[in-house]
Tab-separated table of C-alpha atoms in Angstrom:
chain	number	residue	atom	x	y	z
A	217	MET	CA	111.650	63.504	112.182
A	218	ALA	CA	109.852	64.816	109.116
A	219	THR	CA	107.293	67.986	110.017
A	220	ALA	CA	104.867	68.827	107.447
A	221	ILE	CA	104.401	72.281	106.312
A	222	GLN	CA	100.309	72.583	106.134
A	223	MET	CA	98.328	75.603	104.591
A	224	PRO	CA	97.093	77.359	107.303
A	225	LYS	CA	93.388	78.283	108.211
A	226	LEU	CA	92.811	81.875	108.240
A	227	GLY	CA	89.404	82.698	109.633
A	228	LEU	CA	86.454	80.829	109.382
A	229	THR	CA	85.526	81.674	105.781
A	230	MET	CA	88.774	80.581	104.362
A	231	THR	CA	88.277	77.530	101.701
A	232	GLU	CA	91.510	77.594	99.742
A	233	GLY	CA	95.061	79.584	99.919
A	234	THR	CA	97.591	80.225	96.988
A	235	ILE	CA	101.248	79.762	97.422
A	236	ALA	CA	102.595	83.255	96.479
A	237	GLU	CA	106.066	82.934	97.349
A	238	TRP	CA	108.768	80.480	99.121
A	239	VAL	CA	110.769	82.543	101.330
A	240	ALA	CA	113.259	79.873	102.467
A	241	ALA	CA	114.986	78.233	99.683
A	242	GLU	CA	114.610	74.144	99.125
A	243	GLY	CA	117.445	72.889	101.048
A	244	GLN	CA	117.575	75.975	103.657
A	245	ARG	CA	117.728	75.040	107.086
A	246	VAL	CA	115.418	77.045	109.310
A	247	ALA	CA	114.774	77.573	112.970
A	248	ALA	CA	111.256	77.110	114.586
A	249	GLY	CA	109.481	80.522	113.934
A	250	ASP	CA	111.271	81.482	110.831
A	251	VAL	CA	108.891	82.542	107.804
A	252	VAL	CA	109.228	79.590	105.249
A	253	LEU	CA	106.671	80.806	102.842
A	254	VAL	CA	103.720	83.388	102.134
A	255	ILE	CA	100.390	82.537	101.219
A	256	GLU	CA	97.559	84.769	99.599
A	257	THR	CA	93.654	84.250	100.171
A	258	ASP	CA	90.730	85.873	98.594
A	259	LYS	CA	91.330	88.683	101.582
A	260	VAL	CA	94.997	88.734	102.480
A	261	GLU	CA	98.509	87.594	102.161
A	262	ALA	CA	100.039	85.938	105.301
A	263	GLU	CA	103.523	84.470	106.307
A	264	VAL	CA	103.607	81.022	107.348
A	265	GLU	CA	106.307	80.156	109.951
A	266	ALA	CA	107.951	76.832	110.485
A	267	VAL	CA	106.602	75.231	113.671
A	268	ALA	CA	109.866	73.111	113.992
A	269	PRO	CA	113.486	73.456	112.824
A	270	GLY	CA	114.614	71.545	109.813
A	271	ILE	CA	115.402	71.499	106.281
A	272	VAL	CA	112.847	73.099	103.918
A	273	PHE	CA	111.549	70.572	101.087
A	274	PRO	CA	108.566	72.072	99.031
A	275	THR	CA	105.939	69.943	97.587
A	276	ALA	CA	103.633	72.687	96.315
A	277	ALA	CA	104.730	75.074	93.791
A	278	VAL	CA	103.976	78.917	93.834
A	279	GLY	CA	100.806	79.546	92.224
A	280	GLU	CA	99.479	76.628	93.334
A	281	SER	CA	96.048	76.850	95.448
A	282	LEU	CA	95.099	74.284	98.242
A	283	GLU	CA	92.515	73.875	100.699
A	284	PRO	CA	93.401	74.550	104.682
A	285	GLY	CA	95.519	71.968	106.028
A	286	ALA	CA	96.745	70.499	102.715
A	287	GLY	CA	100.608	69.684	102.747
A	288	VAL	CA	102.776	72.024	101.036
A	289	GLY	CA	106.173	70.705	102.187
A	290	TRP	CA	108.161	69.223	104.938
A	291	LEU	CA	111.091	70.184	107.240
A	292	LEU	CA	113.243	67.213	107.072
A	293	ASP	CA	116.362	66.171	109.499
A	294	ASP	CA	119.654	65.874	107.902
A	295	ASP	CA	120.170	63.384	105.319
A	296	GLU	CA	116.303	62.432	105.983
A	297	GLU	CA	114.333	61.194	102.951
A	298	LEU	CA	111.276	62.729	101.853
A	299	PRO	CA	108.159	60.897	103.451
A	300	ALA	CA	106.578	57.933	101.024
A	301	GLY	CA	103.997	59.059	98.808
A	302	SER	CA	105.203	62.692	98.943
A	303	ALA	CA	105.614	64.125	95.276
A	304	PRO	CA	108.154	66.981	95.069
A	305	ALA	CA	106.962	70.424	93.677
A	306	ALA	CA	107.364	70.617	90.006
A	307	SER	CA	108.890	74.161	90.644
A	308	VAL	CA	108.755	76.795	93.245
A	309	ALA	CA	108.865	79.496	90.766
A	310	VAL	CA	105.918	80.610	88.529
A	311	ALA	CA	107.852	83.241	85.924
A	312	ALA	CA	110.468	81.469	83.752
A	313	PRO	CA	113.615	81.050	85.654
A	314	ALA	CA	117.014	82.518	84.383
A	315	PRO	CA	118.533	79.846	81.848
A	316	GLN	CA	120.743	77.203	83.795
A	317	PRO	CA	123.915	76.186	82.476
A	318	SER	CA	124.229	72.807	80.852
A	319	PRO	CA	125.721	70.055	82.997
A	320	ALA	CA	129.590	69.683	81.596
A	321	ALA	CA	130.404	66.433	79.279
A	322	GLY	CA	130.200	63.365	81.461
A	323	VAL	CA	128.350	64.994	84.348
A	324	PRO	CA	125.231	62.997	85.452
A	325	GLY	CA	121.942	65.385	85.009
A	326	PRO	CA	118.541	64.436	86.217
A	327	ALA	CA	117.808	61.008	85.465
A	328	GLY	CA	115.451	60.718	82.279
A	329	GLY	CA	115.148	64.599	82.767
A	330	GLY	CA	113.330	64.273	85.762
A	331	ARG	CA	114.508	65.452	89.547
A	332	LEU	CA	118.144	65.531	90.867
A	333	LEU	CA	118.968	62.832	93.274
A	334	ALA	CA	120.296	64.885	96.022
A	335	SER	CA	119.952	64.816	99.592
A	336	PRO	CA	118.140	67.957	101.274
A	337	ASN	CA	121.619	68.417	103.355
A	338	ALA	CA	123.173	68.739	99.967
A	339	ARG	CA	120.865	70.874	98.690
A	340	ARG	CA	121.159	73.334	101.720
A	341	VAL	CA	125.105	73.060	101.195
A	342	ALA	CA	124.445	74.019	97.517
A	343	ALA	CA	122.441	76.993	98.388
A	344	GLU	CA	124.760	78.468	100.792
A	345	LEU	CA	127.999	77.958	98.930
A	346	GLY	CA	126.203	78.893	95.179
A	347	VAL	CA	127.068	75.638	93.776
A	348	ASP	CA	124.788	74.453	90.605
A	349	LEU	CA	123.646	70.968	91.534
A	350	THR	CA	123.525	70.007	87.762
A	351	THR	CA	127.546	70.499	87.530
A	352	VAL	CA	128.082	67.954	90.785
A	353	THR	CA	128.676	64.416	90.481
A	354	GLY	CA	126.872	62.182	92.841
A	355	THR	CA	128.987	59.442	94.502
A	356	GLY	CA	125.822	58.343	96.607
A	357	PRO	CA	123.738	55.276	95.816
A	358	GLY	CA	122.411	55.295	92.564
A	359	GLY	CA	124.414	58.751	91.756
A	360	ARG	CA	123.025	60.427	94.645
A	361	ILE	CA	124.521	63.868	95.388
A	362	THR	CA	125.872	64.082	99.157
A	363	SER	CA	126.821	67.214	100.839
A	364	GLU	CA	130.390	65.892	100.530
A	365	ASP	CA	129.930	65.810	96.537
A	366	VAL	CA	128.793	69.843	96.703
A	367	GLU	CA	131.863	70.423	99.198
A	368	ALA	CA	134.325	68.893	96.440
A	369	ALA	CA	132.773	70.633	93.838
A	370	ARG	CA	133.063	74.235	95.435
A	371	PRO	CA	134.578	76.590	93.195
A	372	GLN	CA	138.386	77.805	94.062
A	373	PRO	CA	138.850	80.190	95.407
A	374	ALA	CA	135.588	79.812	97.198
A	375	ALA	CA	133.307	82.548	96.681
A	376	PRO	CA	129.635	82.037	97.230
A	377	ALA	CA	127.521	83.193	94.238
A	378	PRO	CA	124.362	84.948	95.125
A	379	VAL	CA	121.568	82.454	94.784
A	380	PRO	CA	118.139	83.811	94.885
A	381	ALA	CA	115.478	82.540	97.455
A	382	ALA	CA	112.979	80.017	96.048
A	383	GLY	CA	110.388	82.112	94.237
A	384	VAL	CA	110.783	84.323	91.251
A	385	GLY	CA	114.556	85.287	90.150
A	386	ALA	CA	115.068	88.590	88.628
A	387	ALA	CA	117.902	88.573	86.181
A	388	SER	CA	119.746	90.770	89.189
A	389	GLY	CA	119.706	87.513	91.660
A	390	ARG	CA	117.099	89.396	93.964
A	391	PHE	CA	114.234	87.748	95.256
A	392	VAL	CA	110.895	88.800	93.647
A	393	PRO	CA	107.811	87.404	95.153
A	394	TYR	CA	105.144	86.101	93.103
A	395	THR	CA	102.744	89.012	93.205
A	396	ALA	CA	105.316	91.507	92.682
A	397	ALA	CA	106.392	89.773	89.215
A	398	LYS	CA	102.967	89.260	88.543
A	399	ALA	CA	102.297	93.041	88.911
A	400	ALA	CA	105.310	94.070	86.856
A	401	GLU	CA	104.451	91.837	84.090
A	402	ARG	CA	100.685	93.093	83.792
A	403	LEU	CA	102.175	96.732	83.853
A	404	GLY	CA	105.014	96.053	81.468
A	405	VAL	CA	107.567	96.933	84.225
A	406	ASP	CA	111.499	95.537	84.322
A	407	ILE	CA	111.535	94.078	87.613
A	408	ASP	CA	115.222	94.760	87.835
A	409	GLN	CA	114.697	98.148	87.616
A	410	VAL	CA	112.428	98.299	90.871
A	411	ALA	CA	114.073	99.238	94.173
A	412	GLY	CA	112.829	96.883	96.771
A	413	THR	CA	111.842	98.188	100.311
A	414	GLY	CA	111.393	94.835	101.813
A	415	PRO	CA	113.668	92.827	104.087
A	416	GLN	CA	117.125	92.134	102.188
A	417	GLY	CA	115.778	94.418	99.549
A	418	ARG	CA	112.646	92.392	98.673
A	419	VAL	CA	110.650	93.810	95.855
A	420	ARG	CA	107.182	94.165	96.995
A	421	ARG	CA	104.013	94.644	94.862
A	422	GLN	CA	103.753	98.196	96.216
A	423	ASP	CA	107.163	98.833	95.119
A	424	VAL	CA	106.222	97.965	91.519
A	425	TYR	CA	103.232	100.219	91.715
A	426	ASP	CA	105.169	103.207	92.921
A	427	HIS	CA	107.948	102.639	90.209
A	428	ALA	CA	105.108	102.380	87.459
A	429	ARG	CA	103.702	105.879	88.451
A	430	SER	CA	107.067	107.471	88.820
A	431	HIS	CA	107.404	106.497	84.962
A	432	GLY	CA	104.046	107.618	84.181
A	433	VAL	CA	102.234	104.390	84.158
A	434	GLN	CA	99.294	104.256	86.342
A	435	PRO	CA	98.302	100.878	87.923
A	436	PRO	CA	94.969	99.603	87.599
A	437	ALA	CA	92.576	100.917	90.365
A	438	PRO	CA	90.480	98.299	92.034
A	439	THR	CA	87.441	97.571	89.426
A	440	PRO	CA	84.693	95.300	89.787
A	441	ALA	CA	84.885	92.033	88.507
A	442	ALA	CA	82.235	92.559	86.127
A	443	ALA	CA	84.409	95.012	84.080
A	444	GLY	CA	85.070	94.004	80.521
A	445	LEU	CA	82.481	91.116	80.762
A	446	ARG	CA	80.419	90.254	77.355
A	447	PRO	CA	77.165	88.884	76.895
A	448	GLY	CA	77.362	85.240	77.422
A	449	ASP	CA	80.277	85.308	79.579
A	450	ARG	CA	80.361	83.060	82.798
A	451	VAL	CA	81.649	84.121	86.140
A	452	PRO	CA	82.279	81.313	88.513
A	453	LEU	CA	81.320	82.017	91.911
A	454	THR	CA	84.654	81.099	93.477
A	455	GLY	CA	87.470	82.735	95.377
A	456	MET	CA	86.493	86.051	96.990
A	457	ARG	CA	83.242	86.369	95.076
A	458	GLY	CA	82.226	82.793	96.249
A	459	VAL	CA	82.717	83.704	99.803
A	460	ILE	CA	80.996	86.801	99.573
A	461	ALA	CA	77.968	85.111	98.060
A	462	GLU	CA	77.614	82.330	100.612
A	463	ARG	CA	77.988	85.043	103.498
A	464	MET	CA	75.342	87.278	102.453
A	465	HIS	CA	73.065	84.978	101.266
A	466	GLY	CA	73.449	83.000	104.363
A	467	SER	CA	73.069	86.512	106.323
A	468	LEU	CA	69.564	87.324	104.534
A	469	GLN	CA	68.339	83.457	105.460
A	470	GLU	CA	69.252	83.402	108.903
A	471	MET	CA	68.385	86.939	110.013
A	472	ALA	CA	65.225	88.894	110.281
A	473	GLN	CA	66.679	92.003	108.396
A	474	LEU	CA	64.834	95.754	108.524
A	475	THR	CA	66.223	98.767	107.001
A	476	LEU	CA	65.321	102.339	107.977
A	477	THR	CA	66.592	105.750	106.758
A	478	THR	CA	67.125	109.338	108.293
A	479	ASP	CA	68.552	112.345	106.857
A	480	VAL	CA	71.238	114.311	108.736
A	481	ASP	CA	72.064	118.123	108.407
A	482	MET	CA	75.892	118.120	108.067
A	483	ASP	CA	76.493	121.859	107.894
A	484	ARG	CA	78.510	121.914	111.000
A	485	ALA	CA	80.400	118.717	109.959
A	486	VAL	CA	81.184	120.361	106.703
A	487	GLU	CA	82.629	123.446	108.680
A	488	LEU	CA	84.606	121.207	110.886
A	489	ARG	CA	86.239	119.149	108.012
A	490	THR	CA	86.710	122.432	106.009
A	491	GLN	CA	88.721	123.613	109.180
A	492	LEU	CA	90.588	120.330	109.406
A	493	SER	CA	91.542	120.824	105.726
A	494	GLU	CA	93.017	124.028	106.378
A	495	ILE	CA	95.191	122.669	109.135
A	496	GLY	CA	96.359	120.016	106.573
A	497	ALA	CA	97.092	116.352	106.578
A	498	GLU	CA	100.921	117.523	106.871
A	499	GLU	CA	100.291	118.598	110.546
A	500	LEU	CA	97.160	116.372	111.328
A	501	GLY	CA	98.521	113.031	109.911
A	502	ALA	CA	95.183	112.735	108.018
A	503	VAL	CA	92.232	114.982	107.186
A	504	PRO	CA	89.130	113.116	108.188
A	505	GLY	CA	86.717	112.426	105.399
A	506	TYR	CA	82.484	112.183	105.857
A	507	THR	CA	82.869	108.428	106.298
A	508	ASP	CA	85.214	108.875	109.294
A	509	LEU	CA	82.905	111.270	110.823
A	510	VAL	CA	80.008	108.500	110.362
A	511	ILE	CA	82.206	105.869	112.025
A	512	ALA	CA	83.246	108.051	115.026
A	513	ALA	CA	79.596	109.105	115.424
A	514	ALA	CA	78.332	105.175	115.225
A	515	ALA	CA	81.048	104.063	117.459
A	516	ARG	CA	80.158	106.522	120.269
A	517	ALA	CA	76.274	105.678	119.747
A	518	LEU	CA	77.238	102.201	120.374
A	519	ARG	CA	78.330	102.818	123.748
A	520	ALA	CA	74.877	104.606	124.440
A	521	HIS	CA	72.970	101.605	122.721
A	522	PRO	CA	74.834	98.278	123.784
A	523	LEU	CA	72.205	95.940	122.088
A	524	VAL	CA	73.093	97.337	118.788
A	525	ASN	CA	76.544	95.894	119.618
A	526	ALA	CA	75.748	92.564	120.200
A	527	ARG	CA	75.274	89.159	118.155
A	528	VAL	CA	72.964	86.044	118.332
A	529	GLU	CA	74.620	83.015	119.832
A	530	GLY	CA	72.395	79.793	119.637
A	531	ASP	CA	68.991	80.973	121.465
A	532	GLU	CA	70.756	83.971	123.349
A	533	ILE	CA	71.718	87.754	122.676
A	534	VAL	CA	75.264	88.260	123.623
A	535	VAL	CA	76.156	91.704	124.570
A	536	LEU	CA	79.827	92.382	123.014
A	537	ASP	CA	82.670	93.810	125.039
A	538	GLY	CA	84.543	96.368	122.994
A	539	VAL	CA	83.393	98.709	120.194
A	540	HIS	CA	85.045	97.595	116.841
A	541	VAL	CA	83.685	98.799	113.847
A	542	GLY	CA	84.362	97.256	110.616
A	543	MET	CA	84.463	99.450	107.359
A	544	ALA	CA	83.689	98.084	104.006
A	545	VAL	CA	86.679	98.620	101.345
A	546	SER	CA	86.292	97.661	97.720
A	547	VAL	CA	88.809	95.642	96.094
A	548	PRO	CA	89.146	93.762	92.669
A	549	ASP	CA	86.311	90.988	92.722
A	550	GLY	CA	84.620	92.061	95.911
A	551	LEU	CA	85.449	93.880	99.289
A	552	VAL	CA	86.774	93.323	102.534
A	553	VAL	CA	85.808	94.531	105.778
A	554	PRO	CA	88.771	95.420	108.246
A	555	VAL	CA	88.248	96.343	111.533
A	556	ILE	CA	88.894	99.750	113.766
A	557	ARG	CA	89.513	98.360	117.249
A	558	ASP	CA	88.212	100.407	119.969
A	559	ALA	CA	86.750	102.744	117.618
A	560	ASP	CA	84.580	104.338	120.549
A	561	GLN	CA	88.180	105.389	122.201
A	562	LEU	CA	89.809	107.237	119.148
A	563	GLY	CA	89.816	110.927	118.658
A	564	LEU	CA	88.469	111.785	115.016
A	565	VAL	CA	91.972	112.391	113.708
A	566	ASP	CA	93.599	109.009	115.010
A	567	LEU	CA	90.211	107.095	113.586
A	568	ALA	CA	91.073	108.766	110.479
A	569	LEU	CA	94.495	107.595	110.385
A	570	GLU	CA	93.541	104.041	111.232
A	571	SER	CA	91.034	103.895	108.481
A	572	ARG	CA	93.425	105.174	105.866
A	573	ARG	CA	95.999	102.654	107.070
A	574	LEU	CA	93.456	99.916	107.008
A	575	ALA	CA	92.077	100.754	103.563
A	576	GLU	CA	95.460	100.899	102.069
A	577	ALA	CA	96.685	97.467	103.446
A	578	ALA	CA	93.159	96.400	102.293
A	579	ARG	CA	93.993	97.089	98.353
A	580	ASN	CA	97.357	95.718	98.682
A	581	LYS	CA	96.320	92.780	100.249
A	582	GLN	CA	98.433	93.418	103.383
A	583	LEU	CA	95.737	93.127	106.144
A	584	THR	CA	96.554	90.529	108.924
A	585	LEU	CA	94.138	88.107	110.074
A	586	ASP	CA	93.495	90.166	113.578
A	587	GLU	CA	92.603	93.233	111.257
A	588	LEU	CA	89.891	91.475	109.519
A	589	GLU	CA	88.150	89.717	112.273
A	590	GLY	CA	86.349	90.472	115.586
A	591	GLY	CA	84.133	93.404	114.316
A	592	THR	CA	81.189	94.131	116.291
A	593	PHE	CA	79.542	96.813	113.519
A	594	SER	CA	79.950	97.567	110.344
A	595	VAL	CA	79.809	100.908	108.264
A	596	THR	CA	79.423	100.946	104.358
A	597	ALA	CA	79.505	103.942	102.186
A	598	LEU	CA	78.232	104.452	98.564
A	599	GLY	CA	78.052	108.172	98.683
A	600	MET	CA	81.077	108.560	96.466
A	601	TYR	CA	79.034	106.918	93.600
A	602	GLY	CA	76.307	109.427	93.925
A	603	VAL	CA	74.018	107.184	95.958
A	604	ASP	CA	71.353	108.738	98.229
A	605	ALA	CA	69.992	105.541	100.290
A	606	PHE	CA	70.534	101.844	99.926
A	607	THR	CA	69.858	98.376	101.707
A	608	PRO	CA	73.196	97.255	103.347
A	609	VAL	CA	73.196	93.638	104.291
A	610	VAL	CA	74.472	92.747	107.765
A	611	ASN	CA	77.809	91.470	108.017
A	612	PRO	CA	77.663	88.278	110.200
A	613	PRO	CA	77.752	87.664	113.200
A	614	ASN	CA	77.077	91.245	113.556
A	615	ALA	CA	73.475	92.606	114.598
A	616	ALA	CA	73.545	96.030	112.315
A	617	ILE	CA	75.163	97.810	109.597
A	618	LEU	CA	75.216	101.587	109.020
A	619	GLY	CA	75.207	102.898	105.143
A	620	VAL	CA	76.397	106.140	104.081
A	621	GLY	CA	74.869	108.189	101.322
A	622	ARG	CA	76.102	110.977	99.368
A	623	LEU	CA	76.391	114.832	100.707
A	624	ARG	CA	73.989	116.572	98.863
A	625	ASP	CA	72.411	120.082	98.788
A	626	ASP	CA	68.968	120.219	100.121
A	627	VAL	CA	66.285	122.749	101.696
A	628	ALA	CA	65.311	123.180	105.191
A	629	TRP	CA	62.439	125.660	106.382
A	630	ASP	CA	63.013	128.667	108.790
A	631	GLY	CA	59.345	129.255	109.238
A	632	GLU	CA	58.263	130.213	105.763
A	633	VAL	CA	61.836	130.942	104.633
A	634	PRO	CA	63.948	128.441	102.859
A	635	GLN	CA	67.310	127.567	103.529
A	636	ARG	CA	70.300	125.781	101.911
A	637	VAL	CA	71.479	122.917	103.929
A	638	GLN	CA	73.888	120.208	103.175
A	639	ARG	CA	72.430	116.681	104.060
A	640	LEU	CA	73.257	112.594	103.626
A	641	THR	CA	71.217	110.080	104.288
A	642	LEU	CA	72.130	107.109	106.766
A	643	SER	CA	70.469	103.608	106.246
A	644	LEU	CA	70.474	101.202	109.042
A	645	THR	CA	70.037	97.862	108.475
A	646	TRP	CA	69.374	95.640	111.817
A	647	ASP	CA	68.570	92.096	113.010
A	648	HIS	CA	65.283	92.141	114.001
A	649	ARG	CA	65.664	89.031	116.395
A	650	VAL	CA	67.914	91.487	118.649
A	651	LEU	CA	66.188	94.802	118.596
A	652	ASP	CA	62.944	96.198	117.210
A	653	GLY	CA	62.232	99.332	115.259
A	654	VAL	CA	62.032	101.609	118.298
A	655	PRO	CA	65.593	100.792	119.646
A	656	ALA	CA	66.885	100.844	116.127
A	657	ALA	CA	65.518	104.293	115.519
A	658	GLU	CA	66.879	105.733	118.683
A	659	PHE	CA	70.389	104.506	117.648
A	660	ALA	CA	69.893	106.258	114.396
A	661	GLN	CA	68.907	109.438	115.962
A	662	THR	CA	71.915	109.261	118.442
A	663	VAL	CA	74.205	108.759	115.152
A	664	LYS	CA	72.420	111.977	113.592
A	665	ALA	CA	72.918	113.883	116.995
A	666	HIS	CA	76.726	113.127	116.969
A	667	LEU	CA	77.062	114.415	113.425
A	668	GLU	CA	75.263	117.399	113.828
A	669	ALA	CA	77.217	118.520	116.800
A	670	PRO	CA	80.525	117.218	115.451
A	671	LEU	CA	83.136	118.809	118.005
A	672	ARG	CA	82.517	116.325	120.551
A	673	LEU	CA	83.950	113.860	118.083
A	674	LEU	CA	87.230	115.403	118.079
A	675	GLY	CA	88.488	113.918	121.407
């Protein structure tokens, strides 16, 4: 029985997904649990597995965007027909495919230039044997190509030719995902010169970036969507930008948000970070940054102030089990907030390792759904842009968010004697439905105390 392959629903905010690549070729037999395609949303790339065994028959092409639940293909039994009303995909590749050999004289090609008449099982056998279906004469009803026709057309001596999986076919015959091919096109990289590090040598987008850097071409850094805009341009509120607009507007409408700021003396934190830098990332794995210090301090403060680690559900405040801190990461067209799980139980260096891993995955769109959901509190930083203080907007359904300003030189007074001190400003926005100003200020003071005595954050 035919089983539909559907666009999955990845998280509550997903409105559409784009087919990034078909991992399984048309006509390929797969088992339940095998990966058949990769989709891309405004936040992540995700693999879609077969829910049942069958022969893959795509009905949506690479590059198409569809709503969750929409059909993208079928899993068929041997010689099973495509369900009535299902249109085949025009193409499963976006990039121009390699030139195909013309049908031999007298050999029937696609009727009227349309789709070849071939059973799913024939397509599977053709893919396995490396047989070009346009060179096969069909003996079935209406000239339909059967698996027996494919077997008879098998080259002698039989030597299956390499057939790239459905997706973007490089000249070398390797599988090249849509996202990697588009990156190579933007950077002017010859995709056939890129070494793939994925399964079976699959070229990933990061492989293209690494190859470009090794040849003196710098991949574009994440930039705001506004870059390059001119007066009069109109930017639709769709995709990631639309999701952010909807969530942030809803956050301000649904919550009673207030913001307080407090200064933190960072001399001891700077000294600790200098000592860790001298040890080096090679030995430690990662040298914690100042945002890592703030996340570690906030995570421990959340243990002492559980009401900040809460959310509103209906007419109740629910105190959450587990401290999972989301960290805002800037990406093209917006930001994502991957989650550091059980952040209160991580030492500073381990937390820094995890934050770097998540940040890199976010910029490469390799985050999993689990890494994006379940945050109980968020930290966002603008200090690297020279910002002292700002008003962060709470990331629903959290009850609070902490903003991190720049590290700056300031003056402290020891009696009548001025002393140089390094400070940064923390900006705490909280939902007044959940807690009042005094408990919010007490939480901020606990974060401050941890940062001003940072040795306790190491373990």
